[in-house]
XYZ file of C-alpha atoms in Angstrom:
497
model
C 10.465 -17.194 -28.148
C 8.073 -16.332 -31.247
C 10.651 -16.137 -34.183
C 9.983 -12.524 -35.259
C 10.444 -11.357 -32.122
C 13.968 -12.940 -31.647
C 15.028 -12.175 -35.142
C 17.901 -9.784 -35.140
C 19.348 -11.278 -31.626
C 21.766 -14.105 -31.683
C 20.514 -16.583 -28.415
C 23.767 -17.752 -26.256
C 24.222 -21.816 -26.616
C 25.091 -21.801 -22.575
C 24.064 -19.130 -19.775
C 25.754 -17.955 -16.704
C 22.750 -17.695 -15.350
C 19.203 -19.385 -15.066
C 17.751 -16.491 -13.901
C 18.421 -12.445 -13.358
C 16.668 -10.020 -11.442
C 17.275 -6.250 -11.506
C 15.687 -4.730 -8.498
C 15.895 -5.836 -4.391
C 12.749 -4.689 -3.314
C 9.766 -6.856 -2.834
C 9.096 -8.231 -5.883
C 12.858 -8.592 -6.425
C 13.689 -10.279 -3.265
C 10.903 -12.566 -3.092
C 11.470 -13.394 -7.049
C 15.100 -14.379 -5.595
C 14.074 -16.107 -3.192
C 11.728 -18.279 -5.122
C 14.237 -19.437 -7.832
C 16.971 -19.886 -4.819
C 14.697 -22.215 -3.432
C 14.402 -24.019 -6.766
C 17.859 -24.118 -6.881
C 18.151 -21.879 -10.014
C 21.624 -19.806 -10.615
C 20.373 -16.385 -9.648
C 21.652 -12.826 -9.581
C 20.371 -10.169 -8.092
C 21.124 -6.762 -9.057
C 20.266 -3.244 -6.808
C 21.530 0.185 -7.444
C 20.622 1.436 -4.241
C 19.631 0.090 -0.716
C 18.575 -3.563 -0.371
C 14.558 -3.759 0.486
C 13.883 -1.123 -1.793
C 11.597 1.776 -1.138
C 9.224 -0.088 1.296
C 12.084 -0.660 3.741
C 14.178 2.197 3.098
C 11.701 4.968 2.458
C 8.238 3.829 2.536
C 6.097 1.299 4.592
C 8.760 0.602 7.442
C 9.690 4.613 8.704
C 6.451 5.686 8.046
C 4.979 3.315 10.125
C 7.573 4.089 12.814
C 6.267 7.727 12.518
C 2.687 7.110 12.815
C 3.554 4.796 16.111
C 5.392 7.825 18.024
C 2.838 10.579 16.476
C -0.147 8.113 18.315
C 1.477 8.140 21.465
C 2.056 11.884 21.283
C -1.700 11.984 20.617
C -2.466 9.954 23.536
C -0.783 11.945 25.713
C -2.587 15.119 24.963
C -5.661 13.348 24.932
C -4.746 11.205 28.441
C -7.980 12.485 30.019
C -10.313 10.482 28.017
C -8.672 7.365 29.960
C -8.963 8.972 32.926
C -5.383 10.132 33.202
C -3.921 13.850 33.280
C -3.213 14.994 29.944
C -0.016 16.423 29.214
C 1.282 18.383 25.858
C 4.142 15.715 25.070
C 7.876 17.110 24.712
C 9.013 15.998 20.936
C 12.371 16.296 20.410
C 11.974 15.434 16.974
C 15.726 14.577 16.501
C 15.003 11.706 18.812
C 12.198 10.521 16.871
C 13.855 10.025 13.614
C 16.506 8.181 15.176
C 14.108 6.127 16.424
C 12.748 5.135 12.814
C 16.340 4.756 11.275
C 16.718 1.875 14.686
C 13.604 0.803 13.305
C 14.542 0.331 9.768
C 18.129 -1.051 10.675
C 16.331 -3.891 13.226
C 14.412 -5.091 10.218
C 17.400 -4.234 7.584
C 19.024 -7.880 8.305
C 15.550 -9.799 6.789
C 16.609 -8.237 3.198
C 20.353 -7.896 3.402
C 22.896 -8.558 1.265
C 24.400 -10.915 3.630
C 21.017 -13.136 3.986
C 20.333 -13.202 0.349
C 23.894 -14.670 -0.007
C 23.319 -17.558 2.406
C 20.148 -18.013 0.510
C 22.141 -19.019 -2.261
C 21.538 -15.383 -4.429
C 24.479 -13.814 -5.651
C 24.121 -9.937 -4.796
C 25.497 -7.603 -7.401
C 25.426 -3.786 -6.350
C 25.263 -1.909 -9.542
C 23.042 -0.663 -12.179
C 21.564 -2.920 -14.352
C 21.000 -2.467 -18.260
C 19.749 -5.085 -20.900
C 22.208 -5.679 -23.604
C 19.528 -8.024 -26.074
C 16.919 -10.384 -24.839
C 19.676 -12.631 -22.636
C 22.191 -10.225 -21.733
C 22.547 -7.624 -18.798
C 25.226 -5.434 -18.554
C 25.943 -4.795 -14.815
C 27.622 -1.046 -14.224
C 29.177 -2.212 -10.453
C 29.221 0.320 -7.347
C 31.943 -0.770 -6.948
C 33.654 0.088 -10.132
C 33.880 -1.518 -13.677
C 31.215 -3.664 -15.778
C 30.077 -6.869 -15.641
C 27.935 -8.645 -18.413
C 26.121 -11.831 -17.838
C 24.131 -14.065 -20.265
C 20.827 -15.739 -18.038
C 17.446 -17.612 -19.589
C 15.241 -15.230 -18.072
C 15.438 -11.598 -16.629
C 12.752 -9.826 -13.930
C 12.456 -6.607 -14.141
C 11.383 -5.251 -10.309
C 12.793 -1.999 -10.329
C 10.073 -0.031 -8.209
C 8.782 3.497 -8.285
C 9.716 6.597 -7.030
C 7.525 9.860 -5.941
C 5.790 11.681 -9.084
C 7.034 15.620 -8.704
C 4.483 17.667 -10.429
C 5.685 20.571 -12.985
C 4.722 23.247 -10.429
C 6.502 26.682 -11.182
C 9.421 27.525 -8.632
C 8.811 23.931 -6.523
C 12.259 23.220 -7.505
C 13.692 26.434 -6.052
C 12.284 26.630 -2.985
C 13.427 22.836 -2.395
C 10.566 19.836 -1.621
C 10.770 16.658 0.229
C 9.330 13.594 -0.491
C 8.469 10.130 1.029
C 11.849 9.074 -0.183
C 14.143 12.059 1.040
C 12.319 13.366 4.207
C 13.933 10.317 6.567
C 17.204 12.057 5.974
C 16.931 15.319 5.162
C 14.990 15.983 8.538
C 17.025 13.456 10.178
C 19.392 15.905 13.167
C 16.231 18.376 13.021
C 16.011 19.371 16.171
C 12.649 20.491 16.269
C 9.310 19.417 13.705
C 8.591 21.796 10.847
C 6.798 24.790 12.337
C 5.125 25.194 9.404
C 4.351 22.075 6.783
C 2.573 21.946 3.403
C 1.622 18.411 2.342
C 0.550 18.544 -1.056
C -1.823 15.115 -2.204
C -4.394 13.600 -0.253
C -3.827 10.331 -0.798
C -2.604 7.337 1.424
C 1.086 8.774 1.372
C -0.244 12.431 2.141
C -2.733 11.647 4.836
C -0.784 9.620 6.994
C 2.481 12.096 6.564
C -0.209 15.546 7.577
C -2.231 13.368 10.829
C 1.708 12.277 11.915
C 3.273 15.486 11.640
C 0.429 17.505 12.793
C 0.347 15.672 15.566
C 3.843 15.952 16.837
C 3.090 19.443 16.395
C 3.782 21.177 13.018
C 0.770 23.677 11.741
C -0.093 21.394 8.577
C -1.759 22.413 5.579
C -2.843 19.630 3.084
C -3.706 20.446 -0.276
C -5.591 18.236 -2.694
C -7.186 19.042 -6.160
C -9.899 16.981 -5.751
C -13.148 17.573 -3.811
C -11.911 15.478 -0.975
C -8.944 13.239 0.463
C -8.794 9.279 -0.376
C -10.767 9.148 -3.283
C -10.160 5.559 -4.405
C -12.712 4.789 -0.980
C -15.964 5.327 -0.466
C -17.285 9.171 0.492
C -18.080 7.149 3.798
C -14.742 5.627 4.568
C -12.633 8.980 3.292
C -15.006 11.069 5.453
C -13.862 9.476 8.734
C -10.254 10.434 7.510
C -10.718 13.703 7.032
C -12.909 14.577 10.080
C -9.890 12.909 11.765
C -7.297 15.006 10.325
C -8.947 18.552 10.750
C -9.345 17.316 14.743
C -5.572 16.469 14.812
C -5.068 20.049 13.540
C -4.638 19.541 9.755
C -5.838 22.217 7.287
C -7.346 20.294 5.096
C -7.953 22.407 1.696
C -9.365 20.018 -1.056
C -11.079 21.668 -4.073
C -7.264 23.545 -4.441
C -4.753 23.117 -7.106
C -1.145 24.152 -6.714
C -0.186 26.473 -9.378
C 3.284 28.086 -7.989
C 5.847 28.176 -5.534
C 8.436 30.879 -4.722
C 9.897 32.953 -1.949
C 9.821 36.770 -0.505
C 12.963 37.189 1.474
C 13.314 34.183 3.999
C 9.748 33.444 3.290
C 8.649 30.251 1.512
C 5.254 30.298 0.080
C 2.933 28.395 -2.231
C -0.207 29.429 -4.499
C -3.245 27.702 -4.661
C -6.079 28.133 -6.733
C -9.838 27.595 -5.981
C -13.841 28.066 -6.561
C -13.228 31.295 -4.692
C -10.259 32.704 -6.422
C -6.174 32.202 -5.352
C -4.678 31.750 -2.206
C -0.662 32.101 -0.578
C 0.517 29.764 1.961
C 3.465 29.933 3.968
C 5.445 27.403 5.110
C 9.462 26.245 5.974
C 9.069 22.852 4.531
C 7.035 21.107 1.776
C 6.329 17.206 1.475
C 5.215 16.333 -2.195
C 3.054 13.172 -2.390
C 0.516 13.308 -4.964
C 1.776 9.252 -6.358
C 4.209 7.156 -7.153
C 5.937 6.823 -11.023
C 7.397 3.465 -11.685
C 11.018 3.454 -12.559
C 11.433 2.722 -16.656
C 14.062 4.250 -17.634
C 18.204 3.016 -18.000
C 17.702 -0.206 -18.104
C 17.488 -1.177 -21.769
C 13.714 -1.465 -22.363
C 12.921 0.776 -24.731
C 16.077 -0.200 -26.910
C 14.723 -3.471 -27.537
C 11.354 -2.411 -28.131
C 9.400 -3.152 -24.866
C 6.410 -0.818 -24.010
C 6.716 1.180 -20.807
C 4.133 3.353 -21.053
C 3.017 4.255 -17.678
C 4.152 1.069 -16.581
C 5.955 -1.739 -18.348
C 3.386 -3.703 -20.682
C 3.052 -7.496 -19.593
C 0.594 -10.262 -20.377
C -1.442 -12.189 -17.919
C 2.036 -13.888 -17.156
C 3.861 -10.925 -16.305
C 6.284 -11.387 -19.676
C 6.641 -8.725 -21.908
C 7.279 -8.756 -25.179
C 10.004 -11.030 -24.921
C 8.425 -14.179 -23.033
C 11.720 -14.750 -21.079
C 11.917 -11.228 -19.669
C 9.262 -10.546 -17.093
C 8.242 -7.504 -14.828
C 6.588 -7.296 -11.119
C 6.043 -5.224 -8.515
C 5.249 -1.377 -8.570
C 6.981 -1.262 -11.931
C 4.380 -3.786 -13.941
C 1.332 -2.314 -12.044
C -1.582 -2.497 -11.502
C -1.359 -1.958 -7.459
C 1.458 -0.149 -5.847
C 1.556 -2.173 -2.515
C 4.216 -4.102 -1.495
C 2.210 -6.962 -0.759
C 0.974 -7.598 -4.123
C 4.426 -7.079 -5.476
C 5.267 -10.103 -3.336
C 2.259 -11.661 -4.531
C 2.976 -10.829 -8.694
C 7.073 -12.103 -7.852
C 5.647 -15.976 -6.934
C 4.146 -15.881 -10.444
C 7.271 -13.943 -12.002
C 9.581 -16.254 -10.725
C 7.595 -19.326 -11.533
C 7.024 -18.054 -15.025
C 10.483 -17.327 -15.770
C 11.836 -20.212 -14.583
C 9.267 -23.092 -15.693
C 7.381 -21.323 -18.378
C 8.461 -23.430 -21.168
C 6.401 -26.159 -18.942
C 3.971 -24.269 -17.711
C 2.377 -20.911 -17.108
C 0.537 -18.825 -14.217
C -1.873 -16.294 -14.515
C -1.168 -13.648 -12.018
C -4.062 -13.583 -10.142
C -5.676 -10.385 -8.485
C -9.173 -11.463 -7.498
C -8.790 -10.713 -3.738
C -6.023 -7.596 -3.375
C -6.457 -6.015 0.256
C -5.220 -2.840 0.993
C -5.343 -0.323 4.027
C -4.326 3.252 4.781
C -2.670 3.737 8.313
C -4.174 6.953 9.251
C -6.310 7.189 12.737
C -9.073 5.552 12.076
C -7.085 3.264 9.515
C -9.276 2.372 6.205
C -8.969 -1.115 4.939
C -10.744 -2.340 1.949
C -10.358 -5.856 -0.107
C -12.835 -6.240 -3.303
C -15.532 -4.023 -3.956
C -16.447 -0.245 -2.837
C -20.053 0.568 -3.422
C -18.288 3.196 -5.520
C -17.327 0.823 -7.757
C -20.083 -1.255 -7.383
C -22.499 1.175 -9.111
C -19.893 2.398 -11.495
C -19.809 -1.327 -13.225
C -22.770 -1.835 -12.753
C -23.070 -4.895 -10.166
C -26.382 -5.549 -8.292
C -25.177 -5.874 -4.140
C -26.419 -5.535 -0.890
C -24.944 -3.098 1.620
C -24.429 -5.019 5.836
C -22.940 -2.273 7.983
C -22.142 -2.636 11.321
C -21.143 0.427 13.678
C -17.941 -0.187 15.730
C -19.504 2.251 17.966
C -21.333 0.071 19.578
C -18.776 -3.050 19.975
C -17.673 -3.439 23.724
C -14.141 -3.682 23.019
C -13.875 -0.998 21.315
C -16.244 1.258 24.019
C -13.950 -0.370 26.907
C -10.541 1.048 24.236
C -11.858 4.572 23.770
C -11.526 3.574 20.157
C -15.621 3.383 19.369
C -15.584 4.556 15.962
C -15.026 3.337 12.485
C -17.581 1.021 10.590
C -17.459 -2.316 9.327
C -19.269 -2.336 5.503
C -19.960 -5.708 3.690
C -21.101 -5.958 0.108
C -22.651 -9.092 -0.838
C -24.905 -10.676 -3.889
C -28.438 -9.625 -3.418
C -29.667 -12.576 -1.077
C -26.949 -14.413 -0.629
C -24.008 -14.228 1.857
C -21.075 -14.642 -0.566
C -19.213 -11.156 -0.200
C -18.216 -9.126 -3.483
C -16.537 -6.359 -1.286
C -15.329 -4.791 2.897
C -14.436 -1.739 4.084
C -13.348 -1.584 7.187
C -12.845 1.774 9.170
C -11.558 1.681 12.712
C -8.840 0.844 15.254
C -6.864 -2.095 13.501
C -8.671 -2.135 10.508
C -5.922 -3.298 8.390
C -5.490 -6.413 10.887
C -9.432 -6.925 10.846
C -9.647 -7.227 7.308
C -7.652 -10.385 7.324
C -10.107 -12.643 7.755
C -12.760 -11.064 5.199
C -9.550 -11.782 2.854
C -9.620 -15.459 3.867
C -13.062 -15.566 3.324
C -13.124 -13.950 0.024
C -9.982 -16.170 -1.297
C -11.874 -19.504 -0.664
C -15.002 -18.798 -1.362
C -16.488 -18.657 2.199
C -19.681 -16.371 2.713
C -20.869 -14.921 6.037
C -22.293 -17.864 7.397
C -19.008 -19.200 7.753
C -17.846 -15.841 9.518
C -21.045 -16.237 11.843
C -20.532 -20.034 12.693
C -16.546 -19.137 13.446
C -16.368 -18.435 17.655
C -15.154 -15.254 18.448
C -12.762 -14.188 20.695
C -14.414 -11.773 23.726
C -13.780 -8.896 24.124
C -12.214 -7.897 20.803
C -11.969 -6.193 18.054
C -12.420 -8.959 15.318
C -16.223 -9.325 17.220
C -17.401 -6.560 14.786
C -16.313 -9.102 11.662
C -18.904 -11.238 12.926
C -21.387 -8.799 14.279
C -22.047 -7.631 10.660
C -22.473 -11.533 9.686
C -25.184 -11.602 12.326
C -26.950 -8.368 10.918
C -26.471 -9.960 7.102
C -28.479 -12.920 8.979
C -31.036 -11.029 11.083
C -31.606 -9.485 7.405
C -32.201 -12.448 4.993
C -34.492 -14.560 7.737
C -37.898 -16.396 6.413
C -40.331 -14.300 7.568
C -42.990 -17.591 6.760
C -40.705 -20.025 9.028
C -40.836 -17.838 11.679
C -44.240 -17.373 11.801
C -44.221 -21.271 11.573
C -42.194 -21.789 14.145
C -44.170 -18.993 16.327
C -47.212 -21.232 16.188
C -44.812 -24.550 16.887
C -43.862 -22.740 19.952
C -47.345 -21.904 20.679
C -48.103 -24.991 20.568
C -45.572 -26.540 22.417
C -46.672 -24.640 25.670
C -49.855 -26.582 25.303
């Protein structure tokens, strides 16, 4: 450790620990894990419910909700498979306890009891830094414990951003974290629901709920929903969501909140003046703000600004205390938290020897509306924003037989590639599966492997993953040699004598 950052700290001779991580989601586990596995002493400390948000609150129930609010969909849409369409019965009760089976079947993978066998000791407790070597455990269970270790991870997470809106307090919000239990013994959906963001979080929360029946207005300040994808991709999502039902009001900012009588009610404002909306229940999901504060950080002078400053190592100012996940940035996905934690862990644990860049040329992501959106490198958005010369290969899943034989013929595949050549700078997929389908654009992208190689790669038929290589055979009917084909016109010609 550079001496004038150490000065003023007095380093332990011996450590109880070779490694300790404060946080048991992704990055935390898997950083766990890791040094486990390299038979490192390692502690891991959570405050709240092992697996973190992504189990607990995020990626697992809401993807439990989106299954049951597709079926519901199905049913009321049974005709266009030649069936008799019914309205589906929701006893929405039911439903939630369906996602809490859900998250309790999975619940074992990241338990305390697993992590144990592992060989990570599992502290429940909050965790604070003491200096650069020592955390100071506050245990659930009662009392302190302080231990000294070579190298600390922060993986703390994030937690839903609640805008300053007047009155939002009062008239009582739910978020991606609290909704799973709050609406838990509902009976019945909310007959009335305000979603308020149109991102990721906020369109798959309005399509689900609208379509297990709540009247859903979604509002968004900006001039339309998903705006980190192209106008293209987003534009399937929200024709999608206003057929499901959802009012989708973008172009509106919440300004206040309050109540007349019984009745709940928010104020928008737009181009055309101010609006009230009622509703009995509102879901706030306009982002995610990484958890910084408690644990020490700022006391020993460690920059957590928006996020907690690292290097390209993931250390912070103090190379032996590290950060990764949703709480180091840049991505909020729980697969690149698992992603930056290999790095972490190897940092923290053989950096002395030798050091890993985290790496984030290929980060794929999806959204898990209907159509989902999946995207991995480059939007055309972005594309012309920096500046990059590309070509645009789209294929329309319209006309892909699997999809036609599915009732699922809709969506796009997009491939952005260097002008002439087949290596691919960017994909956005939109469609049934698209998150699945990206996979092997990922692959590609990772080692170096241009659309040839997708074209020359056999094909299951029918299926879905034929559009991946239906838009490598349009990038080829593009880019052939006009001059060796009239060449091999006339060899033709003259073949047949």
């Amino acid at each position: 450790m550079p001496g004038a950052v150490a000065a003023g700290w007095t380093k332990p001779k011996r450590f109880d620990r070779n490694l300790v991580v404060i946080g048991a989601g992704s990055a935390g586990l898997v950083s766990a894990y890791i040094a486990a596995a390299a038979k490192a002493k390692v502690t891991l400390v959570e405050a709240n419910k092992m697996g973190g948000d992504c189990l607990n609150f995020g990626c697992v129930p809401s993807k439990a909700l989106i299954k049951s609010a597709k079926v519901a969909h199905q049913m009321r849409h049974a005709d266009r498979y030649g069936l008799e369409a019914v309205e589906p019965k929701v006893p929405f009760s039911a439903v939630m306890e369906r996602i809490h089976k859900v998250i309790a079947e999975i619940e074992p993978h990241d338990s305390v009891e697993r992590y144990t066998g592992l060989g990570v000791e599992v502290l429940q407790g909050y965790a604070k830094l003491i200096d650069p070597w020592t955390v100071e455990i506050a245990l659930s269970s009662g009392g302190t414990q302080r231990l000294t270790t070579r190298a600390i991870i922060i993986a703390t997470g994030a937690q839903p951003f609640v805008p300053p809106i007047p009155g939002l307090a009062e008239v009582g919000y739910l978020t991606s974290d609290t909704l799973w239990e709050r609406l838990r013994d509902r009976p019945e959906v909310p007959r009335r629901l305000v979603v308020l963001g149109g991102g990721p979080i906020g369109c798959e929360l309005a399509q689900s709920f609208a379509r297990l029946g709540s009247q859903v207005a979604q509002i968004e300040m900006a001039p339309r929903v998903m705006m980190r994808e192209d106008p293209d991709a987003a534009g399937f999502v929200e024709a999608s969501l206003k057929a499901d039902g959802v009012q989708v009001l973008t172009g509106h900012k919440a300004v206040a909140c309050g109540t007349d009588g019984d009745e709940k009610w928010i104020e928008v404002e737009h181009a055309g003046g101010r609006d009230r909306i009622g509703f009995d229940e509102i879901i706030v999901a306009v982002g995610r703000a990484p958890r910084l504060k408690g644990f020490g950080l700022e006391e020993l002078g460690i920059k957590v600004d928006r996020v907690v400053e690292t290097n390209e190592y993931l250390q912070t100012l103090y190379p032996n205390i590290l950060a990764a996940g949703d709480v180091a940035g840049p991505y909020q996905f729980t697969h690149v938290a698992g992603h930056q934690a290999w790095f972490a862990a190897i940092n923290a644990l053989f950096g002395d020897l030798k050091r890993f860049k985290a790496d984030y040329s290929v980060i794929p992501w999806a959204t898990f509306t209907d159509p989902e959106v999946a995207r991995v490198g480059l939007s055309e958005a972005e594309a012309k924003e920096k500046k990059i010369p590309y070509e645009v290969t789209r294929f329309g899943i319209d006309d892909l037989d699997r999809a036609i034989a599915d009732g699922s013929a809709h969506g796009f595949v997009k491939v952005l590639t260097v002008p002439g050549k087949d290596k691919i700078l960017g994909v956005t997929i939109v469609g049934e599966h698209a998150g699945d389908l990206l996979a092997e654009f990922v692959f590609a992208m990772k080692h170096g492997h241009g659309l040839g190689k997708i074209l020359g790669t056999i094909h299951i038929y029918p299926t879905l993953a034929e559009a991946n290589k239906m838009v490598a055979g349009q990038w080829r009917r593009a880019h052939i040699n006009g001059f060796l084909l009239s060449l091999l016109e006339r060899f033709q010609t003259w073949r047949r004598g």
